[in-house]
Coordinates of C-alpha atoms and ligand atoms in Angstrom, one line a residue:
M22 CA 0.0 0.0 -0.1
Q23 CA 1.2 3.6 -0.7
K24 CA 2.8 5.3 2.2
R25 CA 1.4 8.8 2.4
E26 CA 2.5 11.9 4.4
R27 CA 0.5 13.0 7.1
D28 CA -1.1 16.0 5.4
W29 CA -1.1 14.6 1.7
W30 CA -4.4 15.7 1.4
K31 CA -3.6 19.4 1.3
R32 CA -2.2 19.1 -2.2
A33 CA -4.5 16.5 -3.4
V34 CA -7.2 16.3 -5.9
I35 CA -10.1 14.1 -4.9
Y36 CA -12.7 12.9 -7.5
Q37 CA -16.1 11.9 -6.4
V38 CA -17.6 8.8 -7.9
Y39 CA -21.4 8.1 -7.7
P40 CA -21.2 4.6 -8.5
R41 CA -24.5 4.1 -9.7
S42 CA -24.0 6.7 -12.6
F43 CA -20.4 6.0 -13.3
C44 CA -19.8 2.9 -15.5
D45 CA -21.7 -0.3 -15.8
S46 CA -19.6 -3.4 -16.8
N47 CA -22.3 -5.9 -16.8
G48 CA -25.3 -4.5 -18.8
D49 CA -27.9 -4.2 -15.9
G50 CA -28.0 -0.7 -16.3
I51 CA -26.6 0.3 -12.8
G52 CA -22.8 1.3 -12.5
D53 CA -20.8 -0.9 -10.4
I54 CA -17.2 -1.3 -9.0
P55 CA -15.8 -3.4 -11.9
G56 CA -17.0 -0.5 -14.1
I57 CA -14.8 1.9 -11.9
I58 CA -11.7 -0.2 -12.2
R59 CA -12.2 0.0 -15.8
K60 CA -11.8 3.8 -15.7
L61 CA -8.9 4.1 -13.3
D62 CA -6.5 5.0 -16.1
Y63 CA -8.9 7.8 -17.2
L64 CA -8.9 9.2 -13.7
K65 CA -5.0 8.9 -13.5
S66 CA -4.8 10.8 -16.7
L67 CA -6.7 13.7 -15.3
G68 CA -4.5 13.8 -12.2
V69 CA -6.5 12.4 -9.5
D70 CA -4.9 11.4 -6.1
A71 CA -8.0 9.9 -4.4
I72 CA -11.6 8.7 -5.2
W73 CA -14.3 9.8 -2.9
L74 CA -16.6 6.7 -3.3
S75 CA -20.3 7.3 -2.7
P76 CA -22.1 4.3 -0.7
F77 CA -21.6 0.9 -2.3
Y78 CA -22.7 -1.0 1.0
C79 CA -25.6 -3.4 1.1
S80 CA -28.6 -1.2 0.7
P81 CA -32.3 -1.1 -0.4
Q82 CA -31.4 2.0 -2.5
A83 CA -34.3 4.0 -1.2
D84 CA -31.7 6.9 -1.1
N85 CA -29.4 5.4 -3.6
G86 CA -27.2 3.8 -0.9
Y87 CA -27.3 6.5 1.7
D88 CA -29.6 3.9 3.5
I89 CA -27.1 1.2 4.5
S90 CA -28.5 -2.3 5.6
D91 CA -25.1 -3.8 6.0
Y92 CA -21.9 -1.6 6.6
R93 CA -19.6 -4.4 6.3
D94 CA -20.6 -5.5 2.7
V95 CA -21.0 -4.7 -0.7
D96 CA -24.4 -4.5 -2.4
P97 CA -24.6 -7.0 -5.1
I98 CA -25.8 -4.6 -7.6
F99 CA -22.4 -3.0 -7.4
G100 CA -20.3 -6.3 -7.0
T101 CA -18.6 -8.1 -4.1
M102 CA -16.1 -7.6 -1.4
A103 CA -13.8 -8.9 -3.8
D104 CA -14.4 -6.4 -6.4
L105 CA -13.9 -3.8 -3.7
E106 CA -10.7 -5.2 -2.6
E107 CA -9.5 -5.2 -6.2
L108 CA -10.6 -1.6 -6.5
I109 CA -8.5 -0.5 -3.6
A110 CA -5.4 -2.4 -4.8
E111 CA -5.7 -1.3 -8.5
A112 CA -6.2 2.2 -7.5
D113 CA -3.3 2.0 -5.1
R114 CA -1.2 0.6 -8.0
R115 CA -1.9 3.8 -9.5
G116 CA -1.2 5.9 -6.5
I117 CA -5.0 6.6 -6.2
G118 CA -6.6 6.4 -2.5
I119 CA -10.1 5.2 -2.0
V120 CA -12.3 7.3 0.3
P121 CA -15.5 5.7 1.1
D122 CA -18.5 7.7 2.1
L123 CA -19.7 6.9 5.9
V124 CA -23.5 7.4 6.7
L125 CA -23.4 7.5 10.3
N126 CA -26.4 9.7 11.1
H127 CA -29.0 6.8 10.0
T128 CA -29.2 3.2 8.7
S129 CA -31.7 1.7 6.4
D130 CA -35.0 0.5 8.0
E131 CA -33.9 -2.9 6.9
H132 CA -30.7 -2.9 8.8
E133 CA -30.5 -5.8 11.3
W134 CA -30.3 -3.3 14.1
F135 CA -33.6 -1.4 13.2
K136 CA -35.4 -4.9 12.4
K137 CA -34.6 -5.8 16.1
A138 CA -35.0 -2.2 17.3
K139 CA -38.6 -2.2 16.0
S140 CA -39.7 -5.8 17.3
S141 CA -39.8 -4.8 21.1
R142 CA -39.0 -2.2 23.2
T143 CA -37.1 -4.6 25.4
D144 CA -34.7 -5.7 22.8
P145 CA -31.0 -4.3 23.3
C146 CA -31.1 -2.7 19.9
H147 CA -34.4 -0.6 20.6
D148 CA -32.3 2.2 22.0
Y149 CA -30.1 2.4 18.9
Y150 CA -32.8 4.7 17.3
I151 CA -34.9 7.7 18.6
W152 CA -38.4 6.7 19.8
R153 CA -41.3 8.7 21.1
D154 CA -44.4 7.2 22.8
G155 CA -47.7 8.5 21.2
K156 CA -50.8 7.2 19.6
E157 CA -51.2 6.2 16.1
G158 CA -52.4 9.2 13.9
V159 CA -51.3 11.6 16.7
L160 CA -47.5 12.8 15.8
P161 CA -45.3 13.6 18.8
D162 CA -44.8 17.0 17.5
N163 CA -44.7 18.9 14.0
K164 CA -41.1 18.1 13.0
R165 CA -40.7 17.9 9.6
A166 CA -38.1 15.6 7.6
A167 CA -35.7 17.0 5.1
F168 CA -37.1 14.9 2.2
G169 CA -40.7 16.1 3.0
G170 CA -43.4 14.7 5.3
P171 CA -43.3 14.4 9.0
A172 CA -40.1 13.3 10.8
W173 CA -42.0 10.6 12.6
E174 CA -43.2 7.3 11.5
W175 CA -45.3 4.9 13.7
V176 CA -44.3 1.3 14.1
P177 CA -47.3 -0.8 15.5
E178 CA -45.3 -3.7 17.0
V179 CA -43.8 -1.3 19.7
Q180 CA -46.8 1.4 19.6
Q181 CA -44.0 4.3 19.1
Y182 CA -42.8 6.6 16.6
Y183 CA -39.3 6.7 15.2
Y184 CA -37.3 9.9 14.2
H185 CA -35.9 10.2 10.5
H186 CA -34.4 13.3 9.7
F187 CA -34.4 12.1 5.8
A188 CA -36.6 9.4 4.0
V189 CA -39.0 7.2 6.1
K190 CA -36.6 4.4 5.3
Q191 CA -33.7 6.3 7.0
P192 CA -34.3 5.8 10.8
D193 CA -32.0 8.1 12.9
L194 CA -29.4 6.3 15.1
N195 CA -29.2 7.6 18.7
W196 CA -25.8 8.5 19.1
Q197 CA -26.3 9.3 22.7
N198 CA -26.2 5.4 23.2
P199 CA -22.5 4.7 23.7
E200 CA -22.9 1.2 22.3
V201 CA -24.1 2.7 19.0
R202 CA -20.9 4.7 18.8
E203 CA -18.7 1.8 19.5
M204 CA -20.5 -0.4 16.9
L205 CA -19.8 2.4 14.4
Y206 CA -16.1 3.0 15.4
D207 CA -15.6 -1.0 15.2
M208 CA -17.0 -0.8 11.7
I209 CA -14.9 2.1 10.7
R210 CA -11.8 0.3 11.8
F211 CA -12.7 -2.6 9.6
W212 CA -12.7 -0.4 6.5
V213 CA -9.4 1.2 7.7
E214 CA -7.7 -2.3 7.9
K215 CA -8.9 -2.9 4.3
G216 CA -6.6 -0.1 3.2
V217 CA -8.8 3.0 2.5
A218 CA -7.1 6.4 2.3
G219 CA -9.9 8.2 4.4
F220 CA -13.5 8.9 4.8
R221 CA -16.2 11.3 3.8
L222 CA -18.7 11.7 6.5
D223 CA -22.3 12.1 5.8
V224 CA -24.2 15.2 7.7
V225 CA -21.4 15.0 10.4
D226 CA -22.9 18.1 12.0
S227 CA -26.0 16.1 13.1
F228 CA -24.4 13.8 15.3
G229 CA -24.8 15.5 18.5
K230 CA -28.5 16.3 18.0
E231 CA -31.0 16.9 20.9
I232 CA -34.4 17.1 19.3
D233 CA -36.2 17.5 22.2
R234 CA -34.5 20.9 22.6
D235 CA -34.7 21.3 18.7
I236 CA -31.1 21.1 18.2
F237 CA -30.5 19.4 14.8
Q238 CA -27.0 20.5 14.2
N239 CA -24.1 21.6 16.1
G240 CA -25.2 19.9 19.3
P241 CA -23.3 20.5 22.5
M242 CA -21.9 17.0 22.1
L243 CA -20.8 17.0 18.5
H244 CA -17.3 18.0 18.9
P245 CA -16.7 15.5 21.8
Y246 CA -18.2 12.8 19.7
I247 CA -15.8 13.7 16.8
R248 CA -12.7 13.7 18.9
E249 CA -13.9 10.4 20.3
M250 CA -14.2 8.9 17.0
R251 CA -10.9 10.4 15.8
Q252 CA -9.2 8.4 18.9
K253 CA -11.0 5.3 18.5
A254 CA -11.8 4.7 14.8
F255 CA -9.5 7.0 12.9
I256 CA -6.6 5.1 13.9
R257 CA -4.1 6.1 11.2
D258 CA -2.6 9.4 11.2
D259 CA -2.4 9.8 7.4
L260 CA -6.3 9.4 6.7
L261 CA -8.3 12.1 5.2
T262 CA -11.4 12.8 6.8
V263 CA -13.9 15.2 5.6
G264 CA -17.3 16.0 7.2
E265 CA -20.2 17.1 5.1
A266 CA -21.7 20.1 7.2
W267 CA -24.3 22.4 5.8
S268 CA -24.4 24.4 9.0
V269 CA -20.5 25.1 9.2
N270 CA -19.5 28.5 9.8
L271 CA -15.8 29.7 10.4
E272 CA -15.6 29.2 14.2
S273 CA -17.0 25.5 13.8
A274 CA -14.6 25.0 10.8
R275 CA -11.8 25.5 13.2
L276 CA -12.9 22.9 15.6
Y277 CA -13.6 20.1 12.7
G278 CA -10.3 21.0 10.8
N279 CA -8.3 21.7 13.9
P280 CA -4.7 21.4 12.6
D281 CA -3.8 19.7 15.9
G282 CA -5.5 16.6 14.3
S283 CA -7.8 16.2 17.1
E284 CA -11.1 15.9 14.9
L285 CA -11.2 15.7 10.9
S286 CA -9.0 17.1 8.3
M287 CA -11.7 19.6 7.0
A288 CA -15.3 20.2 6.7
F289 CA -17.3 20.8 3.4
S290 CA -18.7 24.4 3.8
F291 CA -21.7 25.1 1.5
E292 CA -22.1 28.8 1.9
H293 CA -21.1 29.3 -1.7
L294 CA -23.7 27.3 -3.0
M295 CA -26.4 28.9 -0.9
L296 CA -26.4 32.1 -3.0
D297 CA -28.8 31.2 -5.7
V298 CA -31.7 29.9 -3.6
A299 CA -34.0 31.6 -1.4
E300 CA -33.0 32.4 2.3
G301 CA -32.7 29.3 4.5
N302 CA -31.2 27.3 1.9
D303 CA -34.6 26.8 0.3
R304 CA -33.5 24.8 -3.0
W305 CA -37.0 24.7 -4.4
H306 CA -36.9 28.4 -4.7
P307 CA -34.3 29.4 -7.0
I308 CA -33.2 32.9 -7.4
P309 CA -30.4 34.7 -9.6
L310 CA -26.9 34.3 -8.3
R311 CA -25.7 37.0 -5.7
F312 CA -22.4 37.3 -7.4
R313 CA -20.7 39.9 -5.1
N314 CA -21.9 37.7 -2.1
L315 CA -20.2 34.8 -3.9
K316 CA -16.8 36.6 -4.1
K317 CA -17.1 37.8 -0.4
T318 CA -18.1 34.3 0.9
M319 CA -15.3 32.6 -0.7
A320 CA -12.8 35.3 0.1
K321 CA -14.1 35.0 4.0
W322 CA -13.5 31.1 3.8
Q323 CA -9.9 31.5 2.0
N324 CA -8.8 34.2 4.7
G325 CA -10.7 32.8 7.9
L326 CA -8.8 29.4 7.9
V327 CA -5.3 30.2 7.4
G328 CA -3.2 28.6 10.0
C329 CA -6.1 27.2 12.0
G330 CA -8.1 25.0 9.6
W331 CA -8.1 24.0 6.1
N332 CA -10.7 24.6 3.2
T333 CA -12.5 22.4 0.9
L334 CA -12.7 23.7 -2.8
F335 CA -16.0 22.4 -4.8
W336 CA -18.6 23.4 -7.0
E337 CA -20.5 20.0 -7.4
N338 CA -21.6 16.9 -5.8
H339 CA -24.3 14.4 -6.2
D340 CA -26.8 16.5 -4.3
V341 CA -26.4 19.8 -6.2
P342 CA -26.9 21.0 -9.8
R343 CA -24.1 21.0 -12.7
I344 CA -22.1 24.2 -12.2
V345 CA -22.0 25.2 -15.7
S346 CA -25.7 25.1 -15.8
R347 CA -25.8 26.8 -12.4
F348 CA -23.2 29.6 -12.4
G349 CA -22.0 29.4 -16.0
D350 CA -23.8 29.0 -19.6
D351 CA -24.6 25.7 -20.7
G352 CA -25.5 26.9 -24.3
R353 CA -23.4 29.0 -26.5
Y354 CA -20.5 29.5 -24.0
R355 CA -20.8 26.1 -22.3
A356 CA -16.9 25.2 -22.8
E357 CA -15.7 28.6 -22.0
S358 CA -17.9 29.1 -18.9
A359 CA -17.1 25.5 -17.6
K360 CA -13.2 26.2 -17.9
M361 CA -13.7 29.7 -16.3
L362 CA -15.5 28.3 -13.3
A363 CA -12.5 25.8 -12.9
A364 CA -10.0 28.6 -13.2
V365 CA -11.6 30.6 -10.3
L366 CA -11.7 27.6 -8.0
F367 CA -8.6 25.7 -8.9
G368 CA -6.4 28.8 -7.9
M369 CA -7.6 28.9 -4.3
Q370 CA -6.4 27.3 -1.2
G371 CA -7.6 23.8 0.0
T372 CA -8.3 20.3 -1.1
L373 CA -10.1 20.2 -4.6
Y374 CA -12.9 18.0 -5.2
I375 CA -14.2 17.3 -8.5
Y376 CA -17.4 15.4 -9.2
Q377 CA -17.8 12.9 -11.9
G378 CA -18.6 14.6 -15.2
Q379 CA -17.7 18.2 -14.2
E380 CA -14.3 17.6 -15.9
L381 CA -16.4 17.3 -19.1
G382 CA -18.6 20.2 -18.5
M383 CA -21.7 18.1 -18.2
T384 CA -24.8 20.0 -17.7
N385 CA -28.2 19.6 -15.8
V386 CA -30.8 17.6 -17.4
A387 CA -34.5 18.8 -18.2
Y388 CA -36.9 15.7 -18.0
P389 CA -40.5 15.2 -17.8
I390 CA -41.3 14.0 -14.0
E391 CA -41.4 10.2 -14.9
E392 CA -37.8 10.2 -15.6
Y393 CA -36.7 11.5 -12.1
R394 CA -35.4 9.0 -9.5
D395 CA -34.4 10.8 -6.6
V396 CA -36.6 10.3 -3.5
S397 CA -36.3 14.2 -2.4
T398 CA -37.4 15.4 -5.8
L399 CA -40.3 13.1 -6.0
N400 CA -41.5 14.0 -2.6
F401 CA -41.2 17.7 -3.6
Y402 CA -43.1 17.1 -6.7
E403 CA -46.1 15.5 -4.6
E404 CA -46.1 18.1 -1.9
A405 CA -45.8 21.0 -4.1
G406 CA -48.5 19.6 -6.0
R407 CA -50.9 19.4 -2.9
E408 CA -49.8 22.7 -2.0
G409 CA -51.2 24.0 -5.4
W410 CA -47.9 24.9 -7.1
P411 CA -48.8 25.0 -10.9
E412 CA -47.1 22.1 -12.7
E413 CA -44.9 24.6 -14.8
K414 CA -43.3 26.2 -11.3
R415 CA -42.8 22.7 -9.9
M416 CA -40.9 21.3 -12.9
A417 CA -38.9 24.5 -13.3
A418 CA -37.9 24.3 -9.7
I419 CA -37.0 20.6 -10.5
H420 CA -35.1 21.2 -13.7
A421 CA -32.9 24.0 -11.7
Q422 CA -32.6 22.3 -8.5
S423 CA -33.1 18.4 -8.5
R424 CA -30.4 16.2 -7.2
D425 CA -30.9 14.1 -10.3
N426 CA -29.2 16.9 -12.3
A427 CA -26.0 15.4 -10.9
R428 CA -27.0 12.0 -11.3
S429 CA -27.5 11.2 -14.9
P430 CA -25.2 8.5 -16.2
M431 CA -21.4 9.5 -17.0
Q432 CA -21.1 10.4 -20.6
W433 CA -18.1 8.3 -22.0
D434 CA -18.5 8.2 -25.6
D435 CA -21.2 8.9 -28.6
S436 CA -22.3 5.3 -28.6
P437 CA -25.9 4.4 -27.4
Q438 CA -26.3 5.4 -23.8
A439 CA -23.1 7.3 -24.0
G440 CA -21.1 4.2 -23.5
F441 CA -22.5 4.2 -20.0
T442 CA -24.1 0.8 -20.1
S443 CA -24.9 -2.0 -22.9
G444 CA -28.4 -2.3 -21.2
K445 CA -31.3 0.2 -19.9
P446 CA -29.8 2.8 -17.8
W447 CA -31.5 3.2 -14.5
M448 CA -31.9 6.8 -15.3
R449 CA -32.1 8.3 -18.7
V450 CA -28.8 9.5 -20.2
N451 CA -28.6 13.3 -21.0
P452 CA -29.3 13.7 -24.8
N453 CA -26.4 15.8 -25.2
Y454 CA -24.0 13.1 -24.8
R455 CA -23.4 13.0 -28.6
E456 CA -21.5 16.2 -28.2
I457 CA -20.5 16.1 -24.4
N458 CA -18.6 12.9 -23.9
A459 CA -15.1 11.9 -22.5
A460 CA -14.0 10.2 -25.8
A461 CA -14.3 13.5 -27.7
Q462 CA -12.6 15.6 -25.0
T463 CA -9.5 13.5 -23.9
G464 CA -7.5 14.0 -26.9
D465 CA -8.7 17.6 -27.7
P466 CA -6.1 20.2 -26.3
E467 CA -9.2 22.8 -26.4
S468 CA -11.7 20.6 -24.4
V469 CA -13.1 21.2 -20.9
F470 CA -11.2 18.1 -19.7
S471 CA -8.0 19.3 -21.0
A472 CA -8.4 22.5 -19.3
Y473 CA -9.1 20.6 -16.0
K474 CA -6.1 18.4 -16.7
E475 CA -4.0 21.5 -17.2
L476 CA -5.2 23.4 -14.1
I477 CA -4.6 20.4 -11.9
R478 CA -1.1 20.2 -13.4
L479 CA -0.4 23.8 -12.4
R480 CA -1.9 23.5 -8.9
K481 CA 0.6 20.7 -8.3
E482 CA 3.5 22.6 -9.7
Y483 CA 3.0 25.9 -7.8
P484 CA 3.4 25.8 -4.2
V485 CA 1.8 29.1 -3.9
I486 CA -1.4 27.5 -4.9
T487 CA -1.1 25.3 -1.7
E488 CA 0.5 27.7 0.7
G489 CA 0.3 31.3 -0.4
T490 CA -1.9 34.0 1.0
F491 CA -5.0 35.0 -0.6
E492 CA -6.2 38.5 -1.7
L493 CA -9.8 39.5 -3.1
L494 CA -9.6 42.0 -5.8
L495 CA -12.2 44.1 -6.9
P496 CA -14.7 43.0 -4.5
E497 CA -17.4 45.1 -5.7
H498 CA -17.1 44.6 -9.5
D499 CA -20.2 43.2 -11.0
A500 CA -18.5 40.9 -13.5
V501 CA -15.1 40.2 -12.6
F502 CA -13.9 37.7 -10.2
A503 CA -10.2 38.4 -9.6
Y504 CA -7.7 37.6 -6.6
R505 CA -3.8 37.3 -5.9
R506 CA -2.1 34.4 -4.3
T507 CA 1.4 35.2 -3.0
L508 CA 4.1 33.3 -1.5
G509 CA 7.6 34.1 0.4
S510 CA 8.8 37.6 0.3
R511 CA 6.2 39.0 -1.9
A512 CA 3.6 37.9 0.7
V513 CA 5.5 40.0 3.3
G514 CA 5.0 42.9 0.8
N515 CA 1.5 42.1 0.6
R516 CA 1.1 42.2 4.1
M517 CA 2.7 45.5 4.6
G518 CA 0.2 46.9 2.3
T519 CA 2.1 47.5 -1.1
S520 CA 0.1 45.1 -3.0
G521 CA -0.9 47.6 -5.4
E522 CA 2.2 47.3 -7.4
G523 CA 3.2 44.5 -9.7
G524 CA 6.6 43.9 -8.6
M525 CA 6.7 44.0 -4.9
G526 CA 9.2 41.3 -4.4
I527 CA 11.8 44.0 -4.3
G528 CA 14.1 42.2 -6.4
S529 CA 14.6 38.9 -4.0
G530 CA 12.8 36.7 -6.5
T531 CA 12.2 34.2 -3.8
G532 CA 8.5 34.8 -4.1
E533 CA 5.8 33.6 -6.4
E534 CA 2.7 35.4 -7.1
I535 CA -0.3 34.1 -9.0
L536 CA -3.2 36.5 -10.4
V537 CA -6.5 34.9 -11.4
V538 CA -8.8 37.2 -13.5
A539 CA -12.1 36.0 -14.8
N540 CA -15.1 37.5 -16.5
F541 CA -18.2 35.6 -14.7
Y542 CA -20.5 36.6 -17.5
G543 CA -21.2 36.5 -21.2
E544 CA -20.4 40.1 -22.3
T545 CA -17.2 41.4 -23.1
I546 CA -15.9 44.0 -21.0
P547 CA -12.8 46.1 -20.2
D548 CA -10.4 44.2 -18.4
P549 CA -9.9 46.3 -15.2
L550 CA -6.8 44.6 -14.2
A551 CA -4.7 45.2 -17.4
E552 CA -2.2 47.4 -15.7
E553 CA -1.4 44.7 -13.1
E554 CA -1.0 42.0 -15.9
K555 CA 1.8 43.8 -17.7
G556 CA 5.0 41.9 -17.3
M557 CA 3.4 38.8 -16.0
E558 CA 3.4 35.6 -17.7
V559 CA 0.3 33.7 -18.7
L560 CA 0.1 30.3 -17.1
F561 CA -3.4 29.5 -18.4
R562 CA -6.0 30.9 -20.6
N563 CA -9.6 29.4 -21.6
Y564 CA -9.4 30.9 -24.9
A565 CA -6.9 29.5 -27.6
D566 CA -5.6 33.0 -28.9
E567 CA -4.7 36.0 -26.9
G568 CA -7.5 38.2 -27.9
T569 CA -7.4 42.0 -27.7
K570 CA -5.4 43.4 -24.8
G571 CA -7.3 45.4 -22.2
V572 CA -10.4 43.4 -23.0
L573 CA -12.1 40.3 -21.4
R574 CA -14.1 38.2 -23.6
P575 CA -17.1 36.4 -22.4
Y576 CA -16.5 34.2 -19.7
E577 CA -12.6 34.7 -20.3
A578 CA -10.3 33.6 -17.5
V579 CA -6.5 33.8 -17.1
W580 CA -3.9 32.8 -14.6
Y581 CA -0.8 35.1 -14.5
C582 CA 2.4 34.3 -12.8
S583 CA 5.0 36.7 -11.5
R584 CA 8.2 36.2 -13.6
Ligands
TEU12 O1 -26.9 14.9 2.5 C1 -27.3 15.7 3.4 C2 -28.2 16.7 3.0 O2 -28.6 17.8 4.1 C3 -28.6 17.1 1.5 O3 -29.3 16.0 1.1 C4 -29.7 18.0 1.7 O4 -30.6 17.8 2.5 C5 -30.1 18.1 0.2 O5 -29.0 18.3 -0.7 C6 -30.8 19.4 0.2 O6 -30.1 20.6 0.3 C7 -26.3 13.7 2.5 C8 -26.2 13.2 1.3 O7 -25.1 13.7 0.7 C9 -27.4 12.9 0.4 O8 -27.2 12.2 -0.8 C10 -28.1 12.0 1.2 O9 -29.3 11.7 0.6 C11 -28.3 12.5 2.8 O10 -27.2 12.9 3.1 C12 -28.8 11.5 3.8 O11 -27.9 10.4 3.8
CA13 CA1 -23.8 -3.0 -13.3

């Protein structure tokens, strides 16, 4: 197995695979582990260091595997334990780590623990879950589940309700029960011993919930539990551990990602992905992107964790829309805007995460409701229907925000079903696969894929990207996203407030400076940083030619480097 440095993940590029939609090896229409093994060389060529693997465990698939019925085995639809071991070994041979998703907030209602728990109030497993007495038809309170409907479900056998934060088939575990935690830690050690490189922790911020006090995230016991888990389960020092935390702020990020290693490596913050939906992160009410807030938010995170935490950098995952359809233009300027969005993100400090297909500029889908599979989308459709939303408005919200935007099958080539499967795919392939696919892009130097590859290479070549300071430029500009990264003596110059000029390295030459300038929109505009750019070298540009000096073309993005 690869030996990794303790903080290898600071320079790493992590690629998220959603196994169901990645590559189907046996024609049953569902992506699987042998399919992932086939594509390892593709991932290697992109420059990937590790794969975050969404759940592959035994599961009735009510939430595509985020409802686990056996944590210690592979679901037959994805393959066998032997396949998974082969994946770990084959990835390792290429210097790629495997980072499984851990879903510890809830299990499936078909997990052995829950089957026992609901059989009798005196079963030792009963207290593994969260129960309330009550009467059938009279809910304990009006708490709602994140995927629609009440958060309580009645079980006649025990004459009680159980709590589920997500779907009915996802009962929440009772983290206050020390036996539950020990069982989970033991399971985690099982996977550590299999040779994984780390873990992604699903809804980590909910572990300390105290629902009677209406505390769903950031409960008083959250960080003590994580520290306990670090001690007892994350028994190797070189594991990448990343928590999914919709509620994280700078203060809690400094706990999750404490550089003393007492908790996790880092936590995903979603603040930058809440700026085009209504207050309260209401995804079904999309609004235009608040662009200046986007810049300020990202700058706040860049500057807020220096020396006291670590950032995650990402535009996509399996729960959110495709970024090119979201913040870019998936029509005329699809390739340009997809590359621009990469150029803006990849120059920042943090661990970079890419979601499958993002490197091709894959777009959102717009299907009729029958083609959607996601439980939260289907529940929303029903509920909004009952609330009287007109059909058009419901579908517009779904087209913009459904999680299935990210879950349509990976587009490998222009053969039927995009080369994803030889059978009938579990979800319809985006019809644009004939133009947008990996085969068309890997050999094309002007493709989105090639831009991703080049930006990843540059990230690894320039230490300033991992270590330099960050300075947001033109925060009030309505169209330009620009910032400067500085390392060494130049960084000192910056701190002394001389950042206005190009050559503040004062001749020492030990510093390194990268300037990222991007036009976030589709109109040609004057380049407000033209003066700064003089004398700098172009490292990357998302257009083949230089264009006109002093002007930024639609979605044009450039990385400049000090000479
Ligand atoms: O997601 C948690 C979560 O809060 C999101 O699903 C969120 O509710 C949604 O995107 C709306 O903003 C994690 C997983 O990433 C997701 O796929 C699972 O469905 C969920 O947990 C339950 O395990
Ligand atoms: Ca399959």
